[in-house]
Amino acid sequence: DAKTTQPTSMDCAEGRAANLPCNHSTISGNEYVYWYRQIHSQGPQYIIHGLKNNETNEMASLIITEDRKSSTLILPHATLRDTAVYYCIVSGNNRKLIWGLGTSLAVNP
Amino acid sequence: GAVVSQHPSWVICKSGTSVKIECRSLDFQATTMFWYRQFPKQSLMLMATSNEGSKATYEQGVEKDKFLINHASLTLSTLTVTSAHPEDSSFYICSAPGGSGRRGEQFFGPGTRLTVL
């Protein structure tokens, strides 16, 4: 079973920030938080991952709460091409990823 | 860099035939690859872990004699669906973990859509 909880769907206006929440209250100390996204009928794409510190890359920012029980993925300026299903996954170092149903993000013009 | 390809991108076959799907890491070596299956409107389900030079590790409930995995080299893993039936119709996706400098990332192939008539 997936160890994360995400809203089923979200909407965002083009050009605005998209904030996608994820709850992972049972995360272990050695588990990372990973975010991937899947555009319809394509393979998933890695976005970002973190352990306990906030992370930022060219695609997004990841904010992890101090107790590590939840996190938020931030797409700072959403575009239509960001419409996808976003998956939050917690995993240790064995690199096996267990996928939940994710959040279907619709970016609207 | 870090591109994973799959071939074919789609295949239609008759019930009872076998289908081979290739997964290649194009610009990096992958001693481990993962095979997933995804049914419409569902999430990815991990089927097996492909290990170069050794047997694949299958997840619970996945028939190893039906889904044959061969990790022939550091850049190629193949999944053969034997005696395919309509219920095997699905989207099959492979992935490979990133190498040094990109640990924590997995790179996914574009997927192979299998339709069994």
PDB file of C-alpha atoms in Angstrom:
ATOM      1  CA  ASP A   1       0.000   0.000   0.000  1.00  0.00           C
ATOM      2  CA  ALA A   2       1.077   3.525  -0.756  1.00  0.00           C
ATOM      3  CA  LYS A   3       2.311   5.351   2.323  1.00  0.00           C
ATOM      4  CA  THR A   4       1.228   8.777   1.182  1.00  0.00           C
ATOM      5  CA  THR A   5      -2.063  10.644   0.932  1.00  0.00           C
ATOM      6  CA  GLN A   6      -2.703  13.228  -1.754  1.00  0.00           C
ATOM      7  CA  PRO A   7      -5.805  15.082  -2.949  1.00  0.00           C
ATOM      8  CA  THR A   8      -7.361  13.423  -5.953  1.00  0.00           C
ATOM      9  CA  SER A   9      -7.388  16.523  -8.097  1.00  0.00           C
ATOM     10  CA  MET A  10      -6.476  20.192  -8.111  1.00  0.00           C
ATOM     11  CA  ASP A  11      -6.857  23.152 -10.435  1.00  0.00           C
ATOM     12  CA  CYS A  12      -4.457  25.997 -11.001  1.00  0.00           C
ATOM     13  CA  ALA A  13      -4.514  29.077 -13.202  1.00  0.00           C
ATOM     14  CA  GLU A  14      -1.759  29.399 -15.753  1.00  0.00           C
ATOM     15  CA  GLY A  15       1.071  31.578 -14.476  1.00  0.00           C
ATOM     16  CA  ARG A  16       0.152  31.093 -10.833  1.00  0.00           C
ATOM     17  CA  ALA A  17       1.923  28.902  -8.338  1.00  0.00           C
ATOM     18  CA  ALA A  18       0.651  25.368  -7.918  1.00  0.00           C
ATOM     19  CA  ASN A  19       0.974  23.989  -4.403  1.00  0.00           C
ATOM     20  CA  LEU A  20       0.494  20.246  -4.169  1.00  0.00           C
ATOM     21  CA  PRO A  21       0.250  18.784  -0.660  1.00  0.00           C
ATOM     22  CA  CYS A  22       1.204  15.310   0.498  1.00  0.00           C
ATOM     23  CA  ASN A  23       0.791  13.597   3.834  1.00  0.00           C
ATOM     24  CA  HIS A  24       3.255  10.904   4.845  1.00  0.00           C
ATOM     25  CA  SER A  25       2.724  10.581   8.573  1.00  0.00           C
ATOM     26  CA  THR A  26       4.346   7.131   8.826  1.00  0.00           C
ATOM     27  CA  ILE A  27       7.593   8.089   7.087  1.00  0.00           C
ATOM     28  CA  SER A  28      10.689   6.464   8.555  1.00  0.00           C
ATOM     29  CA  GLY A  29      13.859   8.299   9.422  1.00  0.00           C
ATOM     30  CA  ASN A  30      15.789   6.941   6.445  1.00  0.00           C
ATOM     31  CA  GLU A  31      13.052   7.460   3.867  1.00  0.00           C
ATOM     32  CA  TYR A  32      13.155  10.210   1.288  1.00  0.00           C
ATOM     33  CA  VAL A  33      10.209  12.075  -0.195  1.00  0.00           C
ATOM     34  CA  TYR A  34      10.130  11.845  -3.982  1.00  0.00           C
ATOM     35  CA  TRP A  35       7.933  13.660  -6.444  1.00  0.00           C
ATOM     36  CA  TYR A  36       7.277  12.441  -9.959  1.00  0.00           C
ATOM     37  CA  ARG A  37       4.732  13.428 -12.528  1.00  0.00           C
ATOM     38  CA  GLN A  38       3.125  11.588 -15.401  1.00  0.00           C
ATOM     39  CA  ILE A  39       1.702  13.301 -18.416  1.00  0.00           C
ATOM     40  CA  HIS A  40      -1.037  11.309 -20.085  1.00  0.00           C
ATOM     41  CA  SER A  41       0.197   8.118 -21.771  1.00  0.00           C
ATOM     42  CA  GLN A  42       3.862   8.830 -21.071  1.00  0.00           C
ATOM     43  CA  GLY A  43       6.398   7.461 -18.638  1.00  0.00           C
ATOM     44  CA  PRO A  44       6.770   9.295 -15.324  1.00  0.00           C
ATOM     45  CA  GLN A  45       9.237  12.134 -14.984  1.00  0.00           C
ATOM     46  CA  TYR A  46      11.350  12.818 -11.905  1.00  0.00           C
ATOM     47  CA  ILE A  47      10.782  16.238 -10.360  1.00  0.00           C
ATOM     48  CA  ILE A  48      12.565  16.503  -7.033  1.00  0.00           C
ATOM     49  CA  HIS A  49      13.324  14.663  -3.822  1.00  0.00           C
ATOM     50  CA  GLY A  50      14.391  15.484  -0.278  1.00  0.00           C
ATOM     51  CA  LEU A  51      15.076  14.024   3.136  1.00  0.00           C
ATOM     52  CA  LYS A  52      14.366  16.780   5.637  1.00  0.00           C
ATOM     53  CA  ASN A  53      15.618  20.046   4.205  1.00  0.00           C
ATOM     54  CA  ASN A  54      13.693  22.086   1.690  1.00  0.00           C
ATOM     55  CA  GLU A  55      14.918  21.589  -1.852  1.00  0.00           C
ATOM     56  CA  THR A  56      14.714  23.634  -5.035  1.00  0.00           C
ATOM     57  CA  ASN A  57      15.662  22.866  -8.605  1.00  0.00           C
ATOM     58  CA  GLU A  58      14.830  24.219 -12.022  1.00  0.00           C
ATOM     59  CA  MET A  59      11.441  22.548 -12.013  1.00  0.00           C
ATOM     60  CA  ALA A  60      10.049  22.982  -8.532  1.00  0.00           C
ATOM     61  CA  SER A  61      10.512  23.515  -4.821  1.00  0.00           C
ATOM     62  CA  LEU A  62       9.895  20.930  -2.135  1.00  0.00           C
ATOM     63  CA  ILE A  63       8.902  22.059   1.330  1.00  0.00           C
ATOM     64  CA  ILE A  64       9.075  19.381   4.034  1.00  0.00           C
ATOM     65  CA  THR A  65       7.615  20.058   7.470  1.00  0.00           C
ATOM     66  CA  GLU A  66       9.916  19.862  10.444  1.00  0.00           C
ATOM     67  CA  ASP A  67       8.294  16.657  11.694  1.00  0.00           C
ATOM     68  CA  ARG A  68       8.534  15.261   8.134  1.00  0.00           C
ATOM     69  CA  LYS A  69       4.950  14.096   8.229  1.00  0.00           C
ATOM     70  CA  SER A  70       3.919  16.172   5.248  1.00  0.00           C
ATOM     71  CA  SER A  71       5.360  18.062   2.322  1.00  0.00           C
ATOM     72  CA  THR A  72       4.336  20.445  -0.433  1.00  0.00           C
ATOM     73  CA  LEU A  73       5.513  20.536  -4.005  1.00  0.00           C
ATOM     74  CA  ILE A  74       5.495  24.021  -5.460  1.00  0.00           C
ATOM     75  CA  LEU A  75       5.477  24.753  -9.170  1.00  0.00           C
ATOM     76  CA  PRO A  76       6.204  28.486  -9.068  1.00  0.00           C
ATOM     77  CA  HIS A  77       4.681  29.505 -12.388  1.00  0.00           C
ATOM     78  CA  ALA A  78       2.436  26.767 -13.719  1.00  0.00           C
ATOM     79  CA  THR A  79       2.028  26.390 -17.466  1.00  0.00           C
ATOM     80  CA  LEU A  80      -0.409  24.339 -19.500  1.00  0.00           C
ATOM     81  CA  ARG A  81       2.335  21.774 -20.013  1.00  0.00           C
ATOM     82  CA  ASP A  82       2.393  21.143 -16.268  1.00  0.00           C
ATOM     83  CA  THR A  83      -1.011  19.459 -16.506  1.00  0.00           C
ATOM     84  CA  ALA A  84      -0.283  15.941 -15.285  1.00  0.00           C
ATOM     85  CA  VAL A  85      -0.721  13.482 -12.442  1.00  0.00           C
ATOM     86  CA  TYR A  86       1.717  14.256  -9.643  1.00  0.00           C
ATOM     87  CA  TYR A  87       2.896  11.456  -7.392  1.00  0.00           C
ATOM     88  CA  CYS A  88       4.379  11.847  -3.931  1.00  0.00           C
ATOM     89  CA  ILE A  89       6.332   8.764  -2.889  1.00  0.00           C
ATOM     90  CA  VAL A  90       8.349   7.897   0.186  1.00  0.00           C
ATOM     91  CA  SER A  91      11.126   5.403  -0.224  1.00  0.00           C
ATOM     92  CA  GLY A  92      14.305   4.232   1.407  1.00  0.00           C
ATOM     93  CA  ASN A  93      17.547   3.506  -0.389  1.00  0.00           C
ATOM     94  CA  ASN A  94      16.392   0.341  -2.133  1.00  0.00           C
ATOM     95  CA  ARG A  95      14.923   2.545  -4.838  1.00  0.00           C
ATOM     96  CA  LYS A  96      11.708   0.563  -5.051  1.00  0.00           C
ATOM     97  CA  LEU A  97       8.905   3.007  -5.557  1.00  0.00           C
ATOM     98  CA  ILE A  98       5.368   2.251  -4.439  1.00  0.00           C
ATOM     99  CA  TRP A  99       2.915   4.443  -6.324  1.00  0.00           C
ATOM    100  CA  GLY A 100      -0.372   5.798  -5.038  1.00  0.00           C
ATOM    101  CA  LEU A 101      -3.031   7.422  -7.172  1.00  0.00           C
ATOM    102  CA  GLY A 102      -1.430  10.865  -7.122  1.00  0.00           C
ATOM    103  CA  THR A 103      -2.980  14.267  -7.684  1.00  0.00           C
ATOM    104  CA  SER A 104      -4.354  15.128 -11.084  1.00  0.00           C
ATOM    105  CA  LEU A 105      -3.367  18.748 -11.651  1.00  0.00           C
ATOM    106  CA  ALA A 106      -5.214  20.718 -14.284  1.00  0.00           C
ATOM    107  CA  VAL A 107      -3.616  24.016 -15.290  1.00  0.00           C
ATOM    108  CA  ASN A 108      -6.240  26.247 -16.828  1.00  0.00           C
ATOM    109  CA  PRO A 109      -5.646  29.125 -19.268  1.00  0.00           C
TER     110      PRO A 109
ATOM    111  CA  GLY B   1      21.526  12.737 -20.405  1.00  0.00           C
ATOM    112  CA  ALA B   2      19.988   9.794 -18.514  1.00  0.00           C
ATOM    113  CA  VAL B   3      17.585   8.669 -21.212  1.00  0.00           C
ATOM    114  CA  VAL B   4      15.695   5.399 -21.124  1.00  0.00           C
ATOM    115  CA  SER B   5      14.086   4.076 -24.274  1.00  0.00           C
ATOM    116  CA  GLN B   6      11.534   1.346 -24.835  1.00  0.00           C
ATOM    117  CA  HIS B   7      10.701  -0.623 -27.915  1.00  0.00           C
ATOM    118  CA  PRO B   8       8.154  -1.025 -29.266  1.00  0.00           C
ATOM    119  CA  SER B   9       6.058   1.941 -28.184  1.00  0.00           C
ATOM    120  CA  TRP B  10       2.911  -0.003 -28.941  1.00  0.00           C
ATOM    121  CA  VAL B  11       2.071  -3.534 -30.017  1.00  0.00           C
ATOM    122  CA  ILE B  12      -1.074  -5.422 -30.910  1.00  0.00           C
ATOM    123  CA  CYS B  13      -0.959  -9.198 -30.799  1.00  0.00           C
ATOM    124  CA  LYS B  14      -3.252 -12.191 -30.902  1.00  0.00           C
ATOM    125  CA  SER B  15      -4.155 -14.119 -27.793  1.00  0.00           C
ATOM    126  CA  GLY B  16      -1.680 -16.895 -27.101  1.00  0.00           C
ATOM    127  CA  THR B  17       1.336 -15.261 -28.676  1.00  0.00           C
ATOM    128  CA  SER B  18       4.383 -13.909 -26.872  1.00  0.00           C
ATOM    129  CA  VAL B  19       5.540 -10.324 -26.940  1.00  0.00           C
ATOM    130  CA  LYS B  20       9.004  -8.984 -26.104  1.00  0.00           C
ATOM    131  CA  ILE B  21       9.504  -5.443 -24.827  1.00  0.00           C
ATOM    132  CA  GLU B  22      12.980  -3.921 -24.684  1.00  0.00           C
ATOM    133  CA  CYS B  23      14.185  -1.325 -22.214  1.00  0.00           C
ATOM    134  CA  ARG B  24      17.504   0.428 -22.850  1.00  0.00           C
ATOM    135  CA  SER B  25      19.493   2.968 -20.909  1.00  0.00           C
ATOM    136  CA  LEU B  26      20.984   5.064 -23.684  1.00  0.00           C
ATOM    137  CA  ASP B  27      23.726   7.045 -21.994  1.00  0.00           C
ATOM    138  CA  PHE B  28      24.316   5.366 -18.685  1.00  0.00           C
ATOM    139  CA  GLN B  29      24.711   1.897 -17.278  1.00  0.00           C
ATOM    140  CA  ALA B  30      22.007   0.294 -15.216  1.00  0.00           C
ATOM    141  CA  THR B  31      22.710  -2.804 -13.176  1.00  0.00           C
ATOM    142  CA  THR B  32      19.128  -2.606 -11.980  1.00  0.00           C
ATOM    143  CA  MET B  33      15.985  -1.822 -13.884  1.00  0.00           C
ATOM    144  CA  PHE B  34      12.368  -1.892 -12.796  1.00  0.00           C
ATOM    145  CA  TRP B  35       9.321  -3.045 -14.726  1.00  0.00           C
ATOM    146  CA  TYR B  36       5.877  -1.583 -14.056  1.00  0.00           C
ATOM    147  CA  ARG B  37       2.398  -2.177 -15.383  1.00  0.00           C
ATOM    148  CA  GLN B  38      -0.321   0.458 -15.480  1.00  0.00           C
ATOM    149  CA  PHE B  39      -3.980  -0.156 -16.231  1.00  0.00           C
ATOM    150  CA  PRO B  40      -6.227   2.706 -17.384  1.00  0.00           C
ATOM    151  CA  LYS B  41      -6.896   5.311 -14.708  1.00  0.00           C
ATOM    152  CA  GLN B  42      -4.778   3.376 -12.221  1.00  0.00           C
ATOM    153  CA  SER B  43      -1.358   3.947 -10.765  1.00  0.00           C
ATOM    154  CA  LEU B  44       1.858   2.197 -11.655  1.00  0.00           C
ATOM    155  CA  MET B  45       2.270  -1.254 -10.191  1.00  0.00           C
ATOM    156  CA  LEU B  46       5.781  -2.581  -9.736  1.00  0.00           C
ATOM    157  CA  MET B  47       6.068  -6.002 -11.349  1.00  0.00           C
ATOM    158  CA  ALA B  48       9.700  -6.930 -10.910  1.00  0.00           C
ATOM    159  CA  THR B  49      13.246  -5.781 -10.413  1.00  0.00           C
ATOM    160  CA  SER B  50      15.610  -6.727 -13.196  1.00  0.00           C
ATOM    161  CA  ASN B  51      19.188  -7.419 -12.113  1.00  0.00           C
ATOM    162  CA  GLU B  52      22.105  -7.586 -14.528  1.00  0.00           C
ATOM    163  CA  GLY B  53      23.820 -10.932 -14.273  1.00  0.00           C
ATOM    164  CA  SER B  54      21.281 -12.532 -11.969  1.00  0.00           C
ATOM    165  CA  LYS B  55      17.646 -13.503 -11.765  1.00  0.00           C
ATOM    166  CA  ALA B  56      14.914 -10.950 -11.584  1.00  0.00           C
ATOM    167  CA  THR B  57      13.035 -10.369  -8.359  1.00  0.00           C
ATOM    168  CA  TYR B  58       9.288 -10.516  -8.800  1.00  0.00           C
ATOM    169  CA  GLU B  59       6.686  -8.780  -6.684  1.00  0.00           C
ATOM    170  CA  GLN B  60       4.059 -10.840  -4.933  1.00  0.00           C
ATOM    171  CA  GLY B  61       1.338 -11.998  -7.269  1.00  0.00           C
ATOM    172  CA  VAL B  62       3.359 -11.572 -10.467  1.00  0.00           C
ATOM    173  CA  GLU B  63       3.873 -14.833 -12.359  1.00  0.00           C
ATOM    174  CA  LYS B  64       7.554 -15.189 -13.175  1.00  0.00           C
ATOM    175  CA  ASP B  65       6.880 -17.862 -15.806  1.00  0.00           C
ATOM    176  CA  LYS B  66       4.492 -15.580 -17.616  1.00  0.00           C
ATOM    177  CA  PHE B  67       6.545 -12.392 -17.436  1.00  0.00           C
ATOM    178  CA  LEU B  68      10.084 -13.403 -18.347  1.00  0.00           C
ATOM    179  CA  ILE B  69      12.757 -10.857 -17.609  1.00  0.00           C
ATOM    180  CA  ASN B  70      16.282 -10.957 -18.958  1.00  0.00           C
ATOM    181  CA  HIS B  71      18.873  -8.326 -18.081  1.00  0.00           C
ATOM    182  CA  ALA B  72      21.281  -9.107 -20.893  1.00  0.00           C
ATOM    183  CA  SER B  73      23.730  -6.257 -20.409  1.00  0.00           C
ATOM    184  CA  LEU B  74      24.311  -3.113 -18.414  1.00  0.00           C
ATOM    185  CA  THR B  75      22.104  -1.188 -20.824  1.00  0.00           C
ATOM    186  CA  LEU B  76      19.378  -3.640 -21.797  1.00  0.00           C
ATOM    187  CA  SER B  77      16.547  -5.408 -20.008  1.00  0.00           C
ATOM    188  CA  THR B  78      13.764  -7.270 -21.766  1.00  0.00           C
ATOM    189  CA  LEU B  79      10.299  -8.252 -20.613  1.00  0.00           C
ATOM    190  CA  THR B  80       8.591 -11.073 -22.482  1.00  0.00           C
ATOM    191  CA  VAL B  81       4.884 -11.555 -21.941  1.00  0.00           C
ATOM    192  CA  THR B  82       4.352 -15.218 -22.746  1.00  0.00           C
ATOM    193  CA  SER B  83       1.057 -16.635 -23.992  1.00  0.00           C
ATOM    194  CA  ALA B  84      -0.541 -13.217 -23.785  1.00  0.00           C
ATOM    195  CA  HIS B  85      -4.235 -12.909 -23.061  1.00  0.00           C
ATOM    196  CA  PRO B  86      -6.584  -9.910 -23.257  1.00  0.00           C
ATOM    197  CA  GLU B  87      -6.242  -9.300 -19.518  1.00  0.00           C
ATOM    198  CA  ASP B  88      -2.521  -8.672 -20.103  1.00  0.00           C
ATOM    199  CA  SER B  89      -3.399  -5.617 -22.172  1.00  0.00           C
ATOM    200  CA  SER B  90      -1.803  -2.740 -20.329  1.00  0.00           C
ATOM    201  CA  PHE B  91       0.806   0.014 -20.398  1.00  0.00           C
ATOM    202  CA  TYR B  92       4.217  -1.427 -19.520  1.00  0.00           C
ATOM    203  CA  ILE B  93       6.896   0.952 -18.293  1.00  0.00           C
ATOM    204  CA  CYS B  94      10.514   0.391 -17.328  1.00  0.00           C
ATOM    205  CA  SER B  95      12.807   2.549 -15.260  1.00  0.00           C
ATOM    206  CA  ALA B  96      16.429   2.700 -14.226  1.00  0.00           C
ATOM    207  CA  PRO B  97      17.993   4.435 -11.242  1.00  0.00           C
ATOM    208  CA  GLY B  98      20.341   7.301 -11.987  1.00  0.00           C
ATOM    209  CA  GLY B  99      24.055   6.849 -11.735  1.00  0.00           C
ATOM    210  CA  SER B 100      26.562   8.761  -9.697  1.00  0.00           C
ATOM    211  CA  GLY B 101      25.595  12.392  -9.272  1.00  0.00           C
ATOM    212  CA  ARG B 102      21.947  11.668  -9.841  1.00  0.00           C
ATOM    213  CA  ARG B 103      21.215   9.219  -7.089  1.00  0.00           C
ATOM    214  CA  GLY B 104      17.670   9.223  -5.917  1.00  0.00           C
ATOM    215  CA  GLU B 105      16.321   9.782  -9.397  1.00  0.00           C
ATOM    216  CA  GLN B 106      14.765   7.124 -11.513  1.00  0.00           C
ATOM    217  CA  PHE B 107      14.534   7.563 -15.236  1.00  0.00           C
ATOM    218  CA  PHE B 108      11.541   6.129 -16.970  1.00  0.00           C
ATOM    219  CA  GLY B 109      11.019   4.884 -20.461  1.00  0.00           C
ATOM    220  CA  PRO B 110       8.138   6.256 -22.533  1.00  0.00           C
ATOM    221  CA  GLY B 111       6.141   3.063 -22.020  1.00  0.00           C
ATOM    222  CA  THR B 112       4.828   0.300 -24.269  1.00  0.00           C
ATOM    223  CA  ARG B 113       1.122  -0.082 -24.822  1.00  0.00           C
ATOM    224  CA  LEU B 114       0.211  -3.731 -25.295  1.00  0.00           C
ATOM    225  CA  THR B 115      -3.148  -4.713 -26.703  1.00  0.00           C
ATOM    226  CA  VAL B 116      -3.992  -8.413 -26.840  1.00  0.00           C
ATOM    227  CA  LEU B 117      -6.896  -9.322 -29.080  1.00  0.00           C
TER     228      LEU B 117
END
